[in-house]
PDB file of C-alpha atoms in Angstrom:
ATOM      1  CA  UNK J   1      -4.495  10.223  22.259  1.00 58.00           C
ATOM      2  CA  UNK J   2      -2.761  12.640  19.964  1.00 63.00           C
ATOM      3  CA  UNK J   3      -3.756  12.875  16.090  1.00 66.00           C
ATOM      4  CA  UNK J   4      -1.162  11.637  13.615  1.00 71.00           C
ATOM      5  CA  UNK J   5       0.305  14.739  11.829  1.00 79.00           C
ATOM      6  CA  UNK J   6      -1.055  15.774   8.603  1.00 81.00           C
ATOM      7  CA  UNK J   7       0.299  13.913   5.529  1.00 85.00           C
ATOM      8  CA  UNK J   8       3.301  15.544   3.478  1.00 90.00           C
ATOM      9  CA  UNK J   9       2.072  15.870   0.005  1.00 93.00           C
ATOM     10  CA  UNK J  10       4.997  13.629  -1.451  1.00 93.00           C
ATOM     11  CA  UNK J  11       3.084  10.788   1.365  1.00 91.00           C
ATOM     12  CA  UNK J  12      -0.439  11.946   0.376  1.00 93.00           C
ATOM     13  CA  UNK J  13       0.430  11.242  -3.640  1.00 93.00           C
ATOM     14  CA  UNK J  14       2.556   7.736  -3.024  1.00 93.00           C
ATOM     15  CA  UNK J  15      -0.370   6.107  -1.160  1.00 95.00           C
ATOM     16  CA  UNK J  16      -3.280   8.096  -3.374  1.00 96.00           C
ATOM     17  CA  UNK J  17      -1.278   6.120  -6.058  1.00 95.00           C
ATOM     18  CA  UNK J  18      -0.491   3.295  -4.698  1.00 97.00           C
ATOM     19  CA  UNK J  19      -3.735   2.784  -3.909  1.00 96.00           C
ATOM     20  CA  UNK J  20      -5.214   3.783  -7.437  1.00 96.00           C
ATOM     21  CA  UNK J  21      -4.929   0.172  -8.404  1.00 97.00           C
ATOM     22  CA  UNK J  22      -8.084  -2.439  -8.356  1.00 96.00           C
ATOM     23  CA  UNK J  23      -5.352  -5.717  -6.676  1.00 97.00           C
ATOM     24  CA  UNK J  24      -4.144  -3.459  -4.616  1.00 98.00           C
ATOM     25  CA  UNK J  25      -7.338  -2.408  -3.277  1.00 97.00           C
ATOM     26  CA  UNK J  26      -8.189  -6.044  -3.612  1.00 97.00           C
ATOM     27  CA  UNK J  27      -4.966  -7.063  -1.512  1.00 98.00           C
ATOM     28  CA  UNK J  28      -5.591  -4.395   0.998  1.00 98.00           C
ATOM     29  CA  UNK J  29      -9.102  -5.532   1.824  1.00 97.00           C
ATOM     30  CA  UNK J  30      -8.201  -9.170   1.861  1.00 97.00           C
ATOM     31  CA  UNK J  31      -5.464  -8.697   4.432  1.00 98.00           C
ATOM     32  CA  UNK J  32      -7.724  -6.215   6.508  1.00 97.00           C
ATOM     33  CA  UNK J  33     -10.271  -9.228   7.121  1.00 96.00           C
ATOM     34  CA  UNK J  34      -6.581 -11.329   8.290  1.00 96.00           C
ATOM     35  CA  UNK J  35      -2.871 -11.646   7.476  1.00 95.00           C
ATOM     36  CA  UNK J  36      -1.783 -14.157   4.855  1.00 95.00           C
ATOM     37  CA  UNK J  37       0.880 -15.456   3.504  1.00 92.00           C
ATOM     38  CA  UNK J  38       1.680 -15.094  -0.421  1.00 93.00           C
ATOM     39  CA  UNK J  39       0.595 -17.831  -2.083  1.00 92.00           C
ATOM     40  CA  UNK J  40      -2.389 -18.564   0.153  1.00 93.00           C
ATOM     41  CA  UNK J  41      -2.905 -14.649  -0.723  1.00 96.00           C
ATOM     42  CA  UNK J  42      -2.409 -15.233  -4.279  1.00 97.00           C
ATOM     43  CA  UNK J  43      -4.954 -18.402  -4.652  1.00 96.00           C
ATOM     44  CA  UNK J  44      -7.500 -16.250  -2.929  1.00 96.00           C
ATOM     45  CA  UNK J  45      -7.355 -13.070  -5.047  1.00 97.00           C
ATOM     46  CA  UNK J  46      -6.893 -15.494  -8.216  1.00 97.00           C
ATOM     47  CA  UNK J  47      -3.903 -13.775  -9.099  1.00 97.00           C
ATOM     48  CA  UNK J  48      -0.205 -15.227  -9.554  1.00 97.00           C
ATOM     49  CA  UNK J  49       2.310 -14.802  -6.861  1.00 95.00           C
ATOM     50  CA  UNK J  50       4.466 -12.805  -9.143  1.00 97.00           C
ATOM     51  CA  UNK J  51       2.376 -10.534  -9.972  1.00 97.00           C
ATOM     52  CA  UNK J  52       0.700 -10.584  -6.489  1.00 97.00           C
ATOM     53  CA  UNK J  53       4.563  -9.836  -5.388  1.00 96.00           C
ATOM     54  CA  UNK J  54       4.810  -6.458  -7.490  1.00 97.00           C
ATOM     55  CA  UNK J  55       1.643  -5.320  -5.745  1.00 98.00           C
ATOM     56  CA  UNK J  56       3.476  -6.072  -2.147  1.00 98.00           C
ATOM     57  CA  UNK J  57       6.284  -4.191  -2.696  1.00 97.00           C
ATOM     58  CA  UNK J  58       4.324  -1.215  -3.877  1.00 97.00           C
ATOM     59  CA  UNK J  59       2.334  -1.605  -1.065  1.00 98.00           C
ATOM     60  CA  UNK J  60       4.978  -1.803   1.240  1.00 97.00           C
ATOM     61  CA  UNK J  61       6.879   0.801   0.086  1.00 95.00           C
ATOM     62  CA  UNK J  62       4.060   3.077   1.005  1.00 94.00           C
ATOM     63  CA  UNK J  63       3.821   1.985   4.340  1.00 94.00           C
ATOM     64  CA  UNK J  64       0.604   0.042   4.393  1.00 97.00           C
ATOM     65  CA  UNK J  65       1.320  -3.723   4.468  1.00 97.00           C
ATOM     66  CA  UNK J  66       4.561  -5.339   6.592  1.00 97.00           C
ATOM     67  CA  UNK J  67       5.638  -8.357   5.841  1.00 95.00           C
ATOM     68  CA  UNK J  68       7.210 -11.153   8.407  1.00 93.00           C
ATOM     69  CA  UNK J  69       8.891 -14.459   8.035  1.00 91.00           C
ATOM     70  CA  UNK J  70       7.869 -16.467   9.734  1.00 89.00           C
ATOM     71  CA  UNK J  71       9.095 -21.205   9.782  1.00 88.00           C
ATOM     72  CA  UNK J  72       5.914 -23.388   9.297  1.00 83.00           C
ATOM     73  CA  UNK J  73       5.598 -26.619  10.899  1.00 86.00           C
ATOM     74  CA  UNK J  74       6.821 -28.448   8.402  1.00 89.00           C
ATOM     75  CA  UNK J  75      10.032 -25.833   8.786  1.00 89.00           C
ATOM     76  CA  UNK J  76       9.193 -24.013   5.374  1.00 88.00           C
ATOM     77  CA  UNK J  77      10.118 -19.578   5.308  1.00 87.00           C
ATOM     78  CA  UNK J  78       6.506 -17.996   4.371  1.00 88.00           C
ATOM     79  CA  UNK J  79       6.043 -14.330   4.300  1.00 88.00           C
ATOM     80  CA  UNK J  80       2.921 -13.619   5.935  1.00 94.00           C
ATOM     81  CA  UNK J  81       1.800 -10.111   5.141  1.00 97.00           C
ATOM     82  CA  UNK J  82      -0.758  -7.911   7.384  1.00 97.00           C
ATOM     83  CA  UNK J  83      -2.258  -4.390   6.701  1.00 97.00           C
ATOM     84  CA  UNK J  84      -0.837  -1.492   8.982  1.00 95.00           C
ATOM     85  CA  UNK J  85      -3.453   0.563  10.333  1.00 93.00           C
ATOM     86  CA  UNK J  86      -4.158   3.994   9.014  1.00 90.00           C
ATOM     87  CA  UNK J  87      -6.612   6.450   8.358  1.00 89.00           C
ATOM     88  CA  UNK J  88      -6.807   9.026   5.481  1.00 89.00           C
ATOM     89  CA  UNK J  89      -8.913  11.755   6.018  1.00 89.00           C
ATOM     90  CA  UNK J  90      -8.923  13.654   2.665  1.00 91.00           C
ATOM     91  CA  UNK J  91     -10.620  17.309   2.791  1.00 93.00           C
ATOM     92  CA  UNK J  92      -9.990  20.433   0.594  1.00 95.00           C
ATOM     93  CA  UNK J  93      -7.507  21.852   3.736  1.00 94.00           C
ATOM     94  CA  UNK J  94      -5.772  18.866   4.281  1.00 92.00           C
ATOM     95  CA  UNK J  95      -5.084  18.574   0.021  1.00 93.00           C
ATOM     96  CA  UNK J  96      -4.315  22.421   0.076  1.00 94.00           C
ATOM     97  CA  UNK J  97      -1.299  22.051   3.113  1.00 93.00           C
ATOM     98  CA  UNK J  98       0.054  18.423   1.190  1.00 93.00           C
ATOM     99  CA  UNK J  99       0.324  21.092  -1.840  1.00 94.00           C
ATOM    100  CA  UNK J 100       2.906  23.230   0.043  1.00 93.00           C
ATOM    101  CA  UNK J 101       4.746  20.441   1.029  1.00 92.00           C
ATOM    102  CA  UNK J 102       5.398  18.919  -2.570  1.00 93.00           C
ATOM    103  CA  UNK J 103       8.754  18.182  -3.723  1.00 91.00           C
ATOM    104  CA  UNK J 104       7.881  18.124  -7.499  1.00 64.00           C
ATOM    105  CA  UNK J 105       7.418  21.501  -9.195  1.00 62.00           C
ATOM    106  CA  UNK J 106       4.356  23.156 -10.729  1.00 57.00           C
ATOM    107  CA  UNK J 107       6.330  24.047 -13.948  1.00 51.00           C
ATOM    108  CA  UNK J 108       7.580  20.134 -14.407  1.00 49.00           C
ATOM    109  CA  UNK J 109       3.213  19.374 -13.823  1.00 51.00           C
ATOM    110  CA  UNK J 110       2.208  22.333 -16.575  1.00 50.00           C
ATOM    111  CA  UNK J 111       4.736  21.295 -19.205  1.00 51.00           C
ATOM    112  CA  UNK J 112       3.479  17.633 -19.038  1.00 51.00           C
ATOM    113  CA  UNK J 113       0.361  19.364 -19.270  1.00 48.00           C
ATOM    114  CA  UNK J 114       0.731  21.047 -22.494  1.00 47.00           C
ATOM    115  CA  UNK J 115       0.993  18.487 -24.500  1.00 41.00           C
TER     116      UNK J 115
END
């Protein structure tokens, strides 16, 4: 079984960020224990299906929930979402190598920085 590569640092900030957030967290541990679709999702976190929504996409777009379609019996379109599988194995080396790989630029960092 080969290891997955190390994370670019552009990957290792999206999903540090993504996942910086308490419903995400929340969503991600919800659709660990089984996939779900959004408003059965949304009743079980307590959260609307809007906002429950936002949190998808973000998730999503960082590569840690799909989503599929899927016709009830009834013949309804839900969107049942399930987590991907990863691992994140954070360590001093694996931080310093994402560093190299950023795409945003120390001097844009410092000058936010500064003030």
């Amino acid at each position: 079984m080969r290891a997955a590569p190390p994370p670019t640092g552009d990957d290792l900030v999206r999903v540090l960020a993504t996942l910086a957030n308490p419903h995400r967290l929340r969503v991600v541990a919800a659709l660990a224990r089984e996939r779900a679709y959004v408003s059965g999702l949304a009743r079980q976190l307590g959260i609307s299906r809007a906002l429950l929504q936002v949190h998808l996409r973000k998730l999503a777009a960082a590569g840690l929930v799909t989503a599929r379609l899927e016709l009830s019996e009834d013949g309804k379109a839900m969107n049942y979402y399930e987590v991907e599988p990863f691992v994140l194995t954070l360590t001093p080396e694996v931080i310093a190598a994402a560093v190299q790989t950023l795409s945003v630029p120390d001097s844009a960092e410092q000058s936010g920085a500064d003030r």
